[in-house]
mmCIF file of C-alpha atoms in Angstrom:
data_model
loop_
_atom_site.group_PDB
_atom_site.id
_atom_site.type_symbol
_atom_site.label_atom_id
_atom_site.label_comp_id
_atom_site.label_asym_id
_atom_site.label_seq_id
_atom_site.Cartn_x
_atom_site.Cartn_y
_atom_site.Cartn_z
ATOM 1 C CA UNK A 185 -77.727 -139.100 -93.267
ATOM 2 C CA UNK A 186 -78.651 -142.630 -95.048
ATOM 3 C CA UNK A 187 -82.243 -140.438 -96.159
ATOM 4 C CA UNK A 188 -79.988 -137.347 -97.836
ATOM 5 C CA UNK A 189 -77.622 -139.961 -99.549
ATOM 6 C CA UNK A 190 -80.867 -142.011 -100.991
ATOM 7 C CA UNK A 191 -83.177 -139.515 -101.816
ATOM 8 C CA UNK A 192 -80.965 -137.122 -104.001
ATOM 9 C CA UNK A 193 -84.504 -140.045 -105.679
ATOM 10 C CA UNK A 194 -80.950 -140.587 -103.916
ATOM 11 C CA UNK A 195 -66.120 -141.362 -96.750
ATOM 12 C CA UNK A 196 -61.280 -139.348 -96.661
ATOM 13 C CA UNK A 197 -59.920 -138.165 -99.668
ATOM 14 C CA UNK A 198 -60.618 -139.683 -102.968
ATOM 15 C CA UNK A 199 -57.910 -141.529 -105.329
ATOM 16 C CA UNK A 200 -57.657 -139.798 -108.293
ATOM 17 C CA UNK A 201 -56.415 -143.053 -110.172
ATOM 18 C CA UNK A 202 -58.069 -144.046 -113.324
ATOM 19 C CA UNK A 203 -61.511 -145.817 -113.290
ATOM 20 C CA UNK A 204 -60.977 -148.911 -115.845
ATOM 21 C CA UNK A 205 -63.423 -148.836 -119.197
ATOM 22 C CA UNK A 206 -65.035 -145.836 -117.822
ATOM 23 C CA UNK A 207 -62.359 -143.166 -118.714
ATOM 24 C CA UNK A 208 -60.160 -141.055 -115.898
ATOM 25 C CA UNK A 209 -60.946 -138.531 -113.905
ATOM 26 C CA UNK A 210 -60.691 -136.570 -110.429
ATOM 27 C CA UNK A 211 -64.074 -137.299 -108.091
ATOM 28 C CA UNK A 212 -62.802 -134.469 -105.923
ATOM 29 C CA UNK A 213 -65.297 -131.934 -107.701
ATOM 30 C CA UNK A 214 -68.165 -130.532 -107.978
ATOM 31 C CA UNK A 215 -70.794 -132.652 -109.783
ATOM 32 C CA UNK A 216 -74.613 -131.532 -111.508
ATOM 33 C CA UNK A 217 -76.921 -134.587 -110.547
ATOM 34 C CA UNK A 218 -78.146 -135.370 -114.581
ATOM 35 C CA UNK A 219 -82.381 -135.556 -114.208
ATOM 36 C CA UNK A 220 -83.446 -139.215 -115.993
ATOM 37 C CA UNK A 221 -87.376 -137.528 -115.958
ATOM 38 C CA UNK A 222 -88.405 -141.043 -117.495
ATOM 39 C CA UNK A 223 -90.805 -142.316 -114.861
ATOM 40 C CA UNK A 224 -91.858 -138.858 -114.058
ATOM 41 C CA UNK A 225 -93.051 -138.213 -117.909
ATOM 42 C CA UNK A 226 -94.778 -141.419 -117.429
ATOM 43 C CA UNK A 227 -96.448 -141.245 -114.332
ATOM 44 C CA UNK A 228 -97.657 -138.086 -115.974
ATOM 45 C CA UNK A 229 -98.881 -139.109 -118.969
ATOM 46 C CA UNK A 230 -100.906 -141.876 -116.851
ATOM 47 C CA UNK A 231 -102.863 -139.329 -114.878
ATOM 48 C CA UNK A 232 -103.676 -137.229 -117.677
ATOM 49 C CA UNK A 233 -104.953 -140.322 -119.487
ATOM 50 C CA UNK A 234 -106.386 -141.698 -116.176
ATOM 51 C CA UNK A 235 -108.462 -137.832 -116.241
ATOM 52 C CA UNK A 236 -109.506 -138.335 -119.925
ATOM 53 C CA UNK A 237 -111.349 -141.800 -119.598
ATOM 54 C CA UNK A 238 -113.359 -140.322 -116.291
ATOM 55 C CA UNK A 239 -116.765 -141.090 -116.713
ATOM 56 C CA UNK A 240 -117.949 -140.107 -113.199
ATOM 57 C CA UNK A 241 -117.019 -138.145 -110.319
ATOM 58 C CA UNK A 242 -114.042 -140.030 -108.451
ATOM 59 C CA UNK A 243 -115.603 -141.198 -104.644
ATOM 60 C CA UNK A 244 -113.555 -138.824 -102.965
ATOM 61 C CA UNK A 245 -114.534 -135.956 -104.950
ATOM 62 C CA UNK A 246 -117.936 -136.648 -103.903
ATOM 63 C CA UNK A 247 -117.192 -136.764 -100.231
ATOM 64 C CA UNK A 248 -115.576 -133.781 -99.988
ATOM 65 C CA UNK A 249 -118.360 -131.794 -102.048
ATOM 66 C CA UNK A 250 -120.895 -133.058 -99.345
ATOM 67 C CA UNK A 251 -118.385 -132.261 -96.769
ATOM 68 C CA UNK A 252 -118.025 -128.728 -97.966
ATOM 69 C CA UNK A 253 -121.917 -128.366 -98.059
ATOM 70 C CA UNK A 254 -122.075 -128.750 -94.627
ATOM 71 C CA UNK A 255 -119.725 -126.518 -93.631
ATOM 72 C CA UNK A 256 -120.615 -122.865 -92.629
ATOM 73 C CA UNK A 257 -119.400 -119.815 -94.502
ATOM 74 C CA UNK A 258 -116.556 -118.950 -91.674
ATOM 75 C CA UNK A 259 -115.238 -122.291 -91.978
ATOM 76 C CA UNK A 260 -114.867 -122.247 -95.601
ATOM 77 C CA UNK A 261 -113.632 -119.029 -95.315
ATOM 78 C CA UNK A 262 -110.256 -120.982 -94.089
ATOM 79 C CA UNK A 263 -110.065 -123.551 -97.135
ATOM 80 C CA UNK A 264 -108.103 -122.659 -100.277
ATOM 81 C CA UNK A 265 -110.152 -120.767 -102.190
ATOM 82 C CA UNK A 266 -109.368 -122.846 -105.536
ATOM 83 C CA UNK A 267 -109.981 -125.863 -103.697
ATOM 84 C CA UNK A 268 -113.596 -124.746 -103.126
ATOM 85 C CA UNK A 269 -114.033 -123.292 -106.763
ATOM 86 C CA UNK A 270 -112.597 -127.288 -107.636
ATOM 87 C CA UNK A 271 -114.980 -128.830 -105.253
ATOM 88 C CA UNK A 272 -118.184 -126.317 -106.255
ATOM 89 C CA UNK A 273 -118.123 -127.900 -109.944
ATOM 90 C CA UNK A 274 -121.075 -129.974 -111.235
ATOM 91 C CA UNK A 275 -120.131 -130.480 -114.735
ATOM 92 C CA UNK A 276 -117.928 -133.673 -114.616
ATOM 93 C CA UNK A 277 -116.116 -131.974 -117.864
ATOM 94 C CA UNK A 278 -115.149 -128.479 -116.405
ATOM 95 C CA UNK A 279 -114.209 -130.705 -113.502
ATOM 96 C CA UNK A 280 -112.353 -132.878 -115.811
ATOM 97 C CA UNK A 281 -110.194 -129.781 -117.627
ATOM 98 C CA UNK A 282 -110.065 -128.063 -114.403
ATOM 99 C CA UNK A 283 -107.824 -131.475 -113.415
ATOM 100 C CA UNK A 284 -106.073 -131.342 -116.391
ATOM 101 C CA UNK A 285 -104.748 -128.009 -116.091
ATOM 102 C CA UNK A 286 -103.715 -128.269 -112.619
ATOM 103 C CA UNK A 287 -101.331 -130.994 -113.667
ATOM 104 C CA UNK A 288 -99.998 -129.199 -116.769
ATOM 105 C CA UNK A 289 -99.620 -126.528 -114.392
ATOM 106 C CA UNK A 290 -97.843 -128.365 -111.844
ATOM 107 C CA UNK A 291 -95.466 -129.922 -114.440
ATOM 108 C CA UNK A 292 -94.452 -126.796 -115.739
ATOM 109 C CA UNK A 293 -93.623 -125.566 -112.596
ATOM 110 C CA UNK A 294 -91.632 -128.214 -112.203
ATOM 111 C CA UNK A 295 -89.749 -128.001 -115.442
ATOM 112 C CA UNK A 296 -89.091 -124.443 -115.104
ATOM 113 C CA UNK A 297 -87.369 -125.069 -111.447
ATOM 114 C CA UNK A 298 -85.226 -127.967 -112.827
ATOM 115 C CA UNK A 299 -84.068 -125.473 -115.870
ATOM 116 C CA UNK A 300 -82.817 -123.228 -113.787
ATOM 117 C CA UNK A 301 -81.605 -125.021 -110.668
ATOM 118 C CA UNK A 302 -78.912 -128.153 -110.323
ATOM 119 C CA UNK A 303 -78.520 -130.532 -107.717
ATOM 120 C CA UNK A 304 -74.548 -130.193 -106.877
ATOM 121 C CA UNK A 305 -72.803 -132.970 -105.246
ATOM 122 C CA UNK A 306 -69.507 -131.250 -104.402
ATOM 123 C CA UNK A 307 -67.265 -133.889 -103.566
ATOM 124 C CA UNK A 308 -64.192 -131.198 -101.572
ATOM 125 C CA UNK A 309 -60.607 -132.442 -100.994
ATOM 126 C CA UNK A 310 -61.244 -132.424 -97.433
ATOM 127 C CA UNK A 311 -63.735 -135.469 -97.524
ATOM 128 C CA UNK A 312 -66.853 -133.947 -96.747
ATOM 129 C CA UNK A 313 -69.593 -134.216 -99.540
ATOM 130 C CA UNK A 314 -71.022 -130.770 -99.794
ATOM 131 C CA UNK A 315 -74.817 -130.944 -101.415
ATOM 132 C CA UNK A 316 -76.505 -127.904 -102.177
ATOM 133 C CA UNK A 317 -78.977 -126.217 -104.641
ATOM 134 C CA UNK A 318 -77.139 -124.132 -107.262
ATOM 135 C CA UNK A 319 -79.575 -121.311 -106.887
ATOM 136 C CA UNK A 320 -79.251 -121.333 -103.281
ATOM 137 C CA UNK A 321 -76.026 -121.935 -102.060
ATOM 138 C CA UNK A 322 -76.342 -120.904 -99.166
ATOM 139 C CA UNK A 323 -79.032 -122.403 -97.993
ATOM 140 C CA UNK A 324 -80.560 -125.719 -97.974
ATOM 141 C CA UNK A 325 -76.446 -126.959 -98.158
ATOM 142 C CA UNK A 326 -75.728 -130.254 -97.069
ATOM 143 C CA UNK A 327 -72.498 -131.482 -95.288
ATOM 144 C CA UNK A 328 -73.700 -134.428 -92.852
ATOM 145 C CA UNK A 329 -71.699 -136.944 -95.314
ATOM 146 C CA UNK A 330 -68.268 -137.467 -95.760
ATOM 147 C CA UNK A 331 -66.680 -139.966 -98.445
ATOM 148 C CA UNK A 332 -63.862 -142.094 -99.476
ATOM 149 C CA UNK A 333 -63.068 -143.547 -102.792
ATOM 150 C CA UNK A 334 -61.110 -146.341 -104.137
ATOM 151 C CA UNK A 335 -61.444 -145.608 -107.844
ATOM 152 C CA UNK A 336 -59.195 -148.236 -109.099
ATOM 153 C CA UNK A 337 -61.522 -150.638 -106.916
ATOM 154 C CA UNK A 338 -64.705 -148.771 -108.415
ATOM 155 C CA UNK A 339 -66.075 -148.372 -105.321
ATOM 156 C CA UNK A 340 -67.540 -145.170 -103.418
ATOM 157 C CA UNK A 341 -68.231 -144.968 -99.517
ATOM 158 C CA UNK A 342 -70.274 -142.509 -98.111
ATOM 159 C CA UNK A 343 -70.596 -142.004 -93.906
ATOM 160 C CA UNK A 344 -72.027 -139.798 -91.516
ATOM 161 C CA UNK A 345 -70.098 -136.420 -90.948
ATOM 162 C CA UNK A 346 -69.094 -136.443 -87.253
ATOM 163 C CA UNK A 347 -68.939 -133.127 -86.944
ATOM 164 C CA UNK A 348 -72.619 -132.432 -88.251
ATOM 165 C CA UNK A 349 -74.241 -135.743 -87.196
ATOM 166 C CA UNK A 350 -74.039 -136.899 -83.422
ATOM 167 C CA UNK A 351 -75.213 -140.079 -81.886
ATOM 168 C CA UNK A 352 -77.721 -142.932 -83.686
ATOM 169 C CA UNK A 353 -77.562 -145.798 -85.719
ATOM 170 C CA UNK A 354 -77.072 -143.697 -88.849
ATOM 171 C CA UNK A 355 -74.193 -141.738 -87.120
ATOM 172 C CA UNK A 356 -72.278 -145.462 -88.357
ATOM 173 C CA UNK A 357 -73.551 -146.228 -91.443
ATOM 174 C CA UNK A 358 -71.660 -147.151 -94.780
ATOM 175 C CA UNK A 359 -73.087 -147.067 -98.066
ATOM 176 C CA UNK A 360 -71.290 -148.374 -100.858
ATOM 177 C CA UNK A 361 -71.448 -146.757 -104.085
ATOM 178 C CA UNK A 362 -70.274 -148.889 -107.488
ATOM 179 C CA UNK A 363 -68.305 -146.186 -109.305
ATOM 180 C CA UNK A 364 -69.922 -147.104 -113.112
ATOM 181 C CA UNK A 365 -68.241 -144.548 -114.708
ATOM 182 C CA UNK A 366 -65.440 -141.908 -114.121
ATOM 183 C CA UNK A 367 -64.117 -138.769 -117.212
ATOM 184 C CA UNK A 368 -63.408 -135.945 -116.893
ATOM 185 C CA UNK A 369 -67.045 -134.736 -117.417
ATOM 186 C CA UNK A 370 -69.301 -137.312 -116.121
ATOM 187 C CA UNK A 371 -69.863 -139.632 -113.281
ATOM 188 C CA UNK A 372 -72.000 -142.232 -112.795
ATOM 189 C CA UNK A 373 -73.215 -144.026 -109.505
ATOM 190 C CA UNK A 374 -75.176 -147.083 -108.173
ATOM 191 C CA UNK A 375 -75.855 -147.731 -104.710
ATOM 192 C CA UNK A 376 -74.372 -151.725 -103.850
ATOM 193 C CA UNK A 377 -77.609 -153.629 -103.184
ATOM 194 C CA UNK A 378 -75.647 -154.993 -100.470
ATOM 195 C CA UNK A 379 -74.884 -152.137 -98.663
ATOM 196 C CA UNK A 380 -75.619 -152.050 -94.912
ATOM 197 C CA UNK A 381 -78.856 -150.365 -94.526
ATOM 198 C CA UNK A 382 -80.393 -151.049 -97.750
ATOM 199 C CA UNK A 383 -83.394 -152.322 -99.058
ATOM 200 C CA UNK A 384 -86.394 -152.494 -101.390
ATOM 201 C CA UNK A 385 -85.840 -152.759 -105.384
ATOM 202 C CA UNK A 386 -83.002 -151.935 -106.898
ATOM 203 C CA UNK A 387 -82.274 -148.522 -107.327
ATOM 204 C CA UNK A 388 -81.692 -146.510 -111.137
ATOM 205 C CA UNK A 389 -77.282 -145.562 -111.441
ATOM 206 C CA UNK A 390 -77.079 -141.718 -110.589
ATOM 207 C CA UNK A 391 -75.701 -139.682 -113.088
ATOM 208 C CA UNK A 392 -73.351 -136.573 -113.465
ATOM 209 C CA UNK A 393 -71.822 -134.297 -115.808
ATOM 210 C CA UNK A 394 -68.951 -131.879 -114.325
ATOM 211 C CA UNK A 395 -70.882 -128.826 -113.040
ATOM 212 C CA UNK A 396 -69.635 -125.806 -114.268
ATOM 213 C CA UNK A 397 -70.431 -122.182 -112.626
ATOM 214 C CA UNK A 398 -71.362 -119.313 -114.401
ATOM 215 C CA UNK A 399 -68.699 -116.211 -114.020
ATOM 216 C CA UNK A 400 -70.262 -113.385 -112.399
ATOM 217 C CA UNK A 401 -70.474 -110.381 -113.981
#
């Protein structure tokens, strides 16, 4: 449960009181996690740069080439084939490009699934915290958590679901969420750095705007 509530990087019926200097607003709803792609554009731009200043084939590379040398033609027959085009390249520029376009590649893959599918924390009146894909929603849903909020207190709690998650330490966890902000359209979050169970630096506020569902046709 503690790994679902942290990593989406990442509890009753909630008070629908107002949430002081952060506006009003009802947390029983459903909620579109807002993307801060930040550190992801970054780490990005640092392995594309990372590619350009190459000036010799990385160690590894070279390990795997004589690896795949040795290997007989029914064996390779099992690899990826564009992992052995990658790893039959002697020109450290085509290897170079051939790198580069894998990540552009990968990162517009990427950009294409976020544009079309949201992250939905549906926070139901029943006190179970529904989280599901938008463009699956009925699959990979979500309900191990339940919640509980004290929005005049500013403060979010998120358990284990009882009737989805039996036995284990986690089956009694708490985490505390500081409830930043609170409209009618957006929603911000912070895990308390004191909350049982966690640990490590402190972690970016998770943001929301109200999710609203296309009418079908």
């Amino acid at each position: 449960m503690r790994k679902t509530i942290i990593v989406i990087g990442l509890l009753g019926v909630a008070s629908l009181t107002a949430c002081k200097g952060g506006g009003s607003g009802n947390i029983s709803q459903k909620w579109e996690v807002v993307y801060d792609n930040t550190a992801r554009d970054s780490a990005f731009n640092a392995q594309i740069k990372g590619v350009d200043t190459m000036t010799a084939f990385p160690p590894d590379f070279i390990d795997m080439k004589a690896e795949l040398a040795k290997m007989k033609p029914d064996s390779i027959s099992t690899l990826p084939p564009e992992v052995v085009e990658m790893l039959k390249i002697e020109d450290l520029a085509t290897l170079k490009a051939k790198i580069k376009e894998n990540l552009m590649e990968g990162k517009k893959q990427q950009d294409s699934l976020e544009a079309k599918r949201a992250v939905i924390y549906d926070f139901q009146k029943n006190g179970v915290l529904k989280m599901y894909a938008s463009d699956m929603p009925d699959q990979m849903v979500d309900t191990s958590t339940k919640y509980t909020a004290d929005v005049k207190a500013k403060k979010l709690f998120l358990f284990a679901n009882q009737a989805v998650v039996k036995g284990g330490e986690m089956a009694n966890d708490t985490i505390t969420f500081d409830i930043l902000h609170l409209s009618g359209d957006s929603l911000s979050l912070k895990v308390d750095p004191k909350s049982k169970g966690v640990s490590g630096p402190s972690m970016k506020p998770m943001a929301f705007r109200l999710y609203k569902e296309e009418k079908k046709k």
